[in-house]
């Protein structure tokens, strides 16, 4: 199962970070933030190479198509796998699965892709909320609920 | 049809309104379009998120510009850009020979001075979109011989 | 990149597991000779210098036996674990080949000791060590080199070499031995140089010390250090070279199996004869040879060797060594592809130590490898290739031709299947490996001709790929963890060189998975290296993450010796990764990064700083945290952090000064602008009393122009247009004030002490302020200070000291949203004096003291109308500037003329007292007079006292408004408003009164507004403008003194009339005087005449007066007649009236005195009006009478006696005193009897007989001429008779044409009877008593 989902703005400011499980404890929250934050480097690097086009073709990460918004597995630590997805508007979506838990360890790439696609859709709806100012954090509980949903059942 | 004109009317009213608002507090003569621009920005920001959702990643600027000229333009102005030129150094010239917000102006030059304000909102909606593409854009517009014609220059940095 | 197979052939970590990863290792080190440099004995102060110098000798060139120039690279280490040495067979560059000791000794014993240490070191690494040097630093500058024959060493090396190269045929060895020495000229030279010291002291090295040692004085420059090192390397090279050759000549059958340390038991009991193991041996040996070749400087050749080794090993699934081979291949390729790896990295690795490397090494390492690289790549001319790429030409029978190597390899390619890599080269290799078994004279393939080299040479991508494979293979062996880790780092470094961040990151990522049993220190080092590399590829966040991990490790509980300092610095260095800057303002301006993480980091940083015993830093960082992260913190967090900060600052309070760390980093100050938060800041204009005003300007815009509201507004404006330029001035040496509103956002009381103003420009003394702010309630604070110079003062902000932290809060750094101008600038003018005013009112003696601070201290004076009093104003100069200019002015709600009557002072008297030196007092006398109008205009209780006069009074005065209007017009128009309004306020209560004579109010306002019957309030401001000092010309100060004057009614004159006096030159002015006071009053109405009037009583007094003299009259009449020809004589008469009233006013001297409260005052009949008849009495008549009876003149009041029947002759002479002729004078004489009961009878026809006219008409009487008329009269019966003599003119109503007639001309006489315009009487009438 995905332990964490994050939406990050084009200026790499956190727009939304949600996690399932006992995410009330702050340290958990923090660790989640560390996780996503450190993932940004790889994400950006990947993006840069994507745009310049001459990215290393034979990297072992699952990157089917350069023009895919879904970047696939960014990298994996001993505990987590981190997947990236960048919209055309440079909004970065990050999904973290725990490689320790059985459900997370053998998750298929396709599932993550669909999950992130849906997340993107949710985001697009969320910012159409008239009370949401561009560039602000997403605080809508509806969005939160839906995201949690994705993390729970889909993955 | 009705729904099209609806948007145009709404748009022109918005502009008139915001100009009214800005008139009293500002004494400087040049129009204060910040409100309009913000409206444009916010609207553009949100609509771009939707429009680009199903699109593959833009390879480069040109790709982006193509998107602007076709999908974006069609979505907002119900037509595509008539002419796109670029020097491949980040300067793009968009030409729309029948700019939707200007076609309602009567032929002739008496409205020339009012034209810029109506462009205000448009300029910004794609200004915002460019922002959304992490491209700082400076948009300069000039109305040329026919008032319906819009010549927009985007300098992408 | 983990291998799916986990830990095949894995064992419980054996004792020989290499447990000390060498993170600093680079790829190119595969080609380096490893030399240990150690300091022995006492600490050598110049050790680091030597260490640098030695390190610069990292590349020397050696010409080998064939004249081929090899360039050899060296890697120096400071210490080297022996365990790693054990892996020397696995990768030869891990062998420690050389030893250099820098020994310090002062005496023989120490010398022996250091020698022992050196030897023991040699023993420690004995199984790999080839050669060593000892640099001995003894006492004294120059010392004798102890006797120790170099042959020892040469022998040593000699037999060592011979021993090591035992199996090798002696053929080649001697051939190179000699020129090995010849090639290194430095060797003998060095000996001579060291030997050249004159003998001074005798130190002898112990006999067991068999090392080439060089002796220097402690402070010697050691010129030949480099030479000696080079020479050491040289000798090392030859050993390596010899081993390489020896290895290359081995018979493949006999090669022994090389083992990695942990493999020992894997192969016990395996029969070495099995084909697999034979190949294994061959592969490993080949790999080993490749290593040596690489070290020996034959990079190109090593390529092929590695390649073939790889092929062989793959065939036998010897993953570990296969990996090593691949790695070697990568290394060799990398060295060729990226030659500058070698130099820059080595330089950069110890860049911290050395500033500039000598040109020699640089150009060597720069140009040398490159051209070799180029040659390696160049495939065109075989000639050159053979020359370059086969530097060593071994004996020909051993070298197979390149051709057969090819064709051998070309077969066997079929057998190989599972090979995915390097298809290009796979074919030939396989054959080679096969050829080993088949060929009876097998031999290790020599380096084939170089046109094949480039096919082994890997390009960038391949290197990465091979490394990846190698790592995967390593990962199969738990015990090879270290090797794998190092490989990862090497690979990453290569990727960095290729700047392919993704590869690099993936390699680095892999490091984390390798689980090793490492000491904390090593783990930390690992993270350090990771961080460093991540930095290099621009993964700042990751770098920061690793740094933080390292930092936490530093102090983790299971760390035996936590090092908070290192922890602190690690965290500090991770700032950029968290998008943090040390400068708080920067952070605030660009809010980037992730607050949550930043906050976490900062908090940890604070802890680290505290634990490492640097409280100042802790405080600083905590302040920084509060200041920068404020918006992201909850209220609770604010509170907690604030409390923590207080605790920290208790140990060391924070100040606004940058802190400099040992590492040289500067931590700029962090200023708390959030607690307390300033919501309003603005300088204030000086208090009105102190405000300097331009002297030129009118003080008219009184003290009320500087109300706070006005100031506030003006400030707002200034804030809007930036450069908050104040339009008012501050005064040098004055206390000036800045007002600010502070909010304490913290939930507890906040004590802010020592608040000052931050200024620039002129000198400004700020007075510290201390306040206590309650939570969340805006508090207004005033900061004071005194400018000490004249000029432009800029106020930049304020400084606080709260929570134990001193902060300089500058306006330009203020947090949003309240926008302040960057600074307020105020003009400071030269200092002006200040005064304190004190007023003393004489009679009441009541004193009002007034400090200048509060405006207009009020002095209350109450006066009766007509009373006057003295008021002294004491002005004390309280400043130390002399007052050189002083000016009084009165502002009151009345017109100036009246005001000048009430307040009387002399400016000259004031000027006379200037200047007033400091602390001196000047007193100004001012006279207050209760000016009032005492005539009660039909006001008070009007019971008609004497009707006839009054009836004649009223119309006359009411009915003749015009002229007075003229006269009083100026005063009226001067300020109609004041007069009118004051009129209103003066008698608001008496509607009746004003309705009575509304026109009266209109025509003489200032007078009429003061009814004598009621009291009035006069509010006046005494404005004192003063100045002094330098700025006295431009500016002055003004202080205001409020004077409330209460005028009480004293007397009023309700009615008046005039009566002729006994003597014609006099008259009586009869007044009804009423005493309006509550006391008995003594009223003086004439010299030596007074009357007592009860309170509220009124009584009638006759005031004797001289009649209005003519000469004064004439003039007035004159101009009157001139200016107003046209207007009727009424005009002239009215002007006369006015003149008369003035005459009366001036000549009456009315005084009153209250009996109890002995108060005296005056009264006047100013503005008294007179009717026509009154005028005649008041004025002297223009005609002078001379009346005589029987030619004897008659005196007034005298009675004439005669007898009945007696004939009297009455003579009347009339003088014209006018300055013009009178025309048509009708002189008449009439007899009547006065019954003294008010009845006069003129019917005397039967009692009196007259002879002659009793009426004559004088056609004209020129000026100052006399007309005489005489008639005779006989009284027939006795009685009292009176004669009324009067003279009347009809001139006024006649037209101008003069009619000249004879004196006695009947028609005229008749004509002149009747209409009479004016009549003069002879008063008193002549009285005659007739007796029988």
mmCIF file of N, CA and C in Angstrom, chain C residues 1146-1182:
data_model
loop_
_atom_site.group_PDB
_atom_site.id
_atom_site.type_symbol
_atom_site.label_atom_id
_atom_site.label_comp_id
_atom_site.label_asym_id
_atom_site.label_seq_id
_atom_site.Cartn_x
_atom_site.Cartn_y
_atom_site.Cartn_z
ATOM 1 N N UNK C 1146 -14.655 113.426 28.080
ATOM 2 C CA UNK C 1146 -13.283 113.686 28.530
ATOM 3 C C UNK C 1146 -13.241 114.484 29.810
ATOM 4 N N UNK C 1147 -14.266 115.260 30.027
ATOM 5 C CA UNK C 1147 -14.165 116.155 31.176
ATOM 6 C C UNK C 1147 -14.810 115.627 32.431
ATOM 7 N N UNK C 1148 -15.568 114.567 32.252
ATOM 8 C CA UNK C 1148 -16.112 114.001 33.487
ATOM 9 C C UNK C 1148 -15.113 113.004 34.041
ATOM 10 N N UNK C 1149 -14.904 113.114 35.297
ATOM 11 C CA UNK C 1149 -13.995 112.146 35.929
ATOM 12 C C UNK C 1149 -14.761 111.465 37.037
ATOM 13 N N UNK C 1150 -15.270 110.254 36.680
ATOM 14 C CA UNK C 1150 -16.101 109.541 37.648
ATOM 15 C C UNK C 1150 -15.271 108.419 38.253
ATOM 16 N N UNK C 1151 -15.256 108.368 39.569
ATOM 17 C CA UNK C 1151 -14.520 107.294 40.260
ATOM 18 C C UNK C 1151 -15.454 106.645 41.262
ATOM 19 N N UNK C 1152 -15.213 105.405 41.472
ATOM 20 C CA UNK C 1152 -16.003 104.748 42.514
ATOM 21 C C UNK C 1152 -15.076 103.927 43.376
ATOM 22 N N UNK C 1153 -15.592 103.601 44.524
ATOM 23 C CA UNK C 1153 -14.779 102.833 45.463
ATOM 24 C C UNK C 1153 -15.707 101.959 46.282
ATOM 25 N N UNK C 1154 -15.398 100.694 46.302
ATOM 26 C CA UNK C 1154 -16.228 99.785 47.095
ATOM 27 C C UNK C 1154 -15.742 99.845 48.528
ATOM 28 N N UNK C 1155 -16.686 99.971 49.414
ATOM 29 C CA UNK C 1155 -16.297 100.271 50.785
ATOM 30 C C UNK C 1155 -15.616 99.080 51.434
ATOM 31 N N UNK C 1156 -16.262 97.879 51.349
ATOM 32 C CA UNK C 1156 -15.648 96.747 52.066
ATOM 33 C C UNK C 1156 -14.319 96.370 51.419
ATOM 34 N N UNK C 1157 -14.450 95.765 50.231
ATOM 35 C CA UNK C 1157 -13.208 95.293 49.568
ATOM 36 C C UNK C 1157 -12.635 96.472 48.820
ATOM 37 N N UNK C 1158 -12.023 97.324 49.549
ATOM 38 C CA UNK C 1158 -11.528 98.617 49.105
ATOM 39 C C UNK C 1158 -10.987 98.542 47.680
ATOM 40 N N UNK C 1159 -11.913 98.444 46.738
ATOM 41 C CA UNK C 1159 -11.530 98.389 45.332
ATOM 42 C C UNK C 1159 -11.985 99.658 44.668
ATOM 43 N N UNK C 1160 -11.080 100.263 43.961
ATOM 44 C CA UNK C 1160 -11.437 101.499 43.290
ATOM 45 C C UNK C 1160 -11.471 101.277 41.800
ATOM 46 N N UNK C 1161 -12.257 102.143 41.178
ATOM 47 C CA UNK C 1161 -12.310 102.038 39.741
ATOM 48 C C UNK C 1161 -12.829 103.320 39.147
ATOM 49 N N UNK C 1162 -12.882 103.326 37.862
ATOM 50 C CA UNK C 1162 -13.360 104.521 37.199
ATOM 51 C C UNK C 1162 -14.591 104.182 36.383
ATOM 52 N N UNK C 1163 -15.282 105.257 36.018
ATOM 53 C CA UNK C 1163 -16.414 105.073 35.127
ATOM 54 C C UNK C 1163 -16.400 106.206 34.128
ATOM 55 N N UNK C 1164 -17.027 105.984 33.035
ATOM 56 C CA UNK C 1164 -17.040 107.051 32.038
ATOM 57 C C UNK C 1164 -18.395 107.090 31.369
ATOM 58 N N UNK C 1165 -18.671 108.218 30.820
ATOM 59 C CA UNK C 1165 -19.948 108.359 30.115
ATOM 60 C C UNK C 1165 -19.702 108.249 28.622
ATOM 61 N N UNK C 1166 -18.745 107.494 28.284
ATOM 62 C CA UNK C 1166 -18.357 107.372 26.885
ATOM 63 C C UNK C 1166 -19.580 107.002 26.067
ATOM 64 N N UNK C 1167 -19.671 107.662 24.944
ATOM 65 C CA UNK C 1167 -20.758 107.327 24.042
ATOM 66 C C UNK C 1167 -22.061 107.973 24.445
ATOM 67 N N UNK C 1168 -22.001 108.945 25.317
ATOM 68 C CA UNK C 1168 -23.243 109.615 25.739
ATOM 69 C C UNK C 1168 -23.807 110.400 24.545
ATOM 70 N N UNK C 1169 -25.093 110.410 24.446
ATOM 71 C CA UNK C 1169 -25.712 111.119 23.315
ATOM 72 C C UNK C 1169 -26.570 112.255 23.832
ATOM 73 N N UNK C 1170 -26.645 113.276 23.059
ATOM 74 C CA UNK C 1170 -27.313 114.503 23.526
ATOM 75 C C UNK C 1170 -28.357 114.938 22.509
ATOM 76 N N UNK C 1171 -29.426 115.447 23.015
ATOM 77 C CA UNK C 1171 -30.463 115.955 22.100
ATOM 78 C C UNK C 1171 -30.140 117.402 21.709
ATOM 79 N N UNK C 1172 -30.898 117.924 20.824
ATOM 80 C CA UNK C 1172 -30.657 119.278 20.315
ATOM 81 C C UNK C 1172 -30.631 120.284 21.457
ATOM 82 N N UNK C 1173 -31.638 120.200 22.257
ATOM 83 C CA UNK C 1173 -31.727 121.193 23.334
ATOM 84 C C UNK C 1173 -30.553 121.039 24.262
ATOM 85 N N UNK C 1174 -30.219 119.804 24.529
ATOM 86 C CA UNK C 1174 -29.058 119.585 25.397
ATOM 87 C C UNK C 1174 -27.847 120.251 24.792
ATOM 88 N N UNK C 1175 -27.730 120.092 23.490
ATOM 89 C CA UNK C 1175 -26.535 120.628 22.837
ATOM 90 C C UNK C 1175 -26.393 122.111 23.130
ATOM 91 N N UNK C 1176 -27.535 122.804 23.002
ATOM 92 C CA UNK C 1176 -27.443 124.253 23.192
ATOM 93 C C UNK C 1176 -26.909 124.566 24.567
ATOM 94 N N UNK C 1177 -27.314 123.727 25.509
ATOM 95 C CA UNK C 1177 -26.830 123.992 26.859
ATOM 96 C C UNK C 1177 -25.361 123.649 26.960
ATOM 97 N N UNK C 1178 -25.064 122.536 26.340
ATOM 98 C CA UNK C 1178 -23.695 122.078 26.490
ATOM 99 C C UNK C 1178 -22.754 123.046 25.793
ATOM 100 N N UNK C 1179 -23.178 123.431 24.618
ATOM 101 C CA UNK C 1179 -22.269 124.290 23.859
ATOM 102 C C UNK C 1179 -22.308 125.709 24.387
ATOM 103 N N UNK C 1180 -21.190 126.410 24.296
ATOM 104 C CA UNK C 1180 -21.244 127.865 24.459
ATOM 105 C C UNK C 1180 -21.979 128.428 23.253
ATOM 106 N N UNK C 1181 -22.878 129.493 23.498
ATOM 107 C CA UNK C 1181 -23.652 129.995 22.360
ATOM 108 C C UNK C 1181 -22.724 130.807 21.477
ATOM 109 N N UNK C 1182 -22.988 130.870 20.213
ATOM 110 C CA UNK C 1182 -22.113 131.614 19.316
ATOM 111 C C UNK C 1182 -22.236 133.141 19.522
#
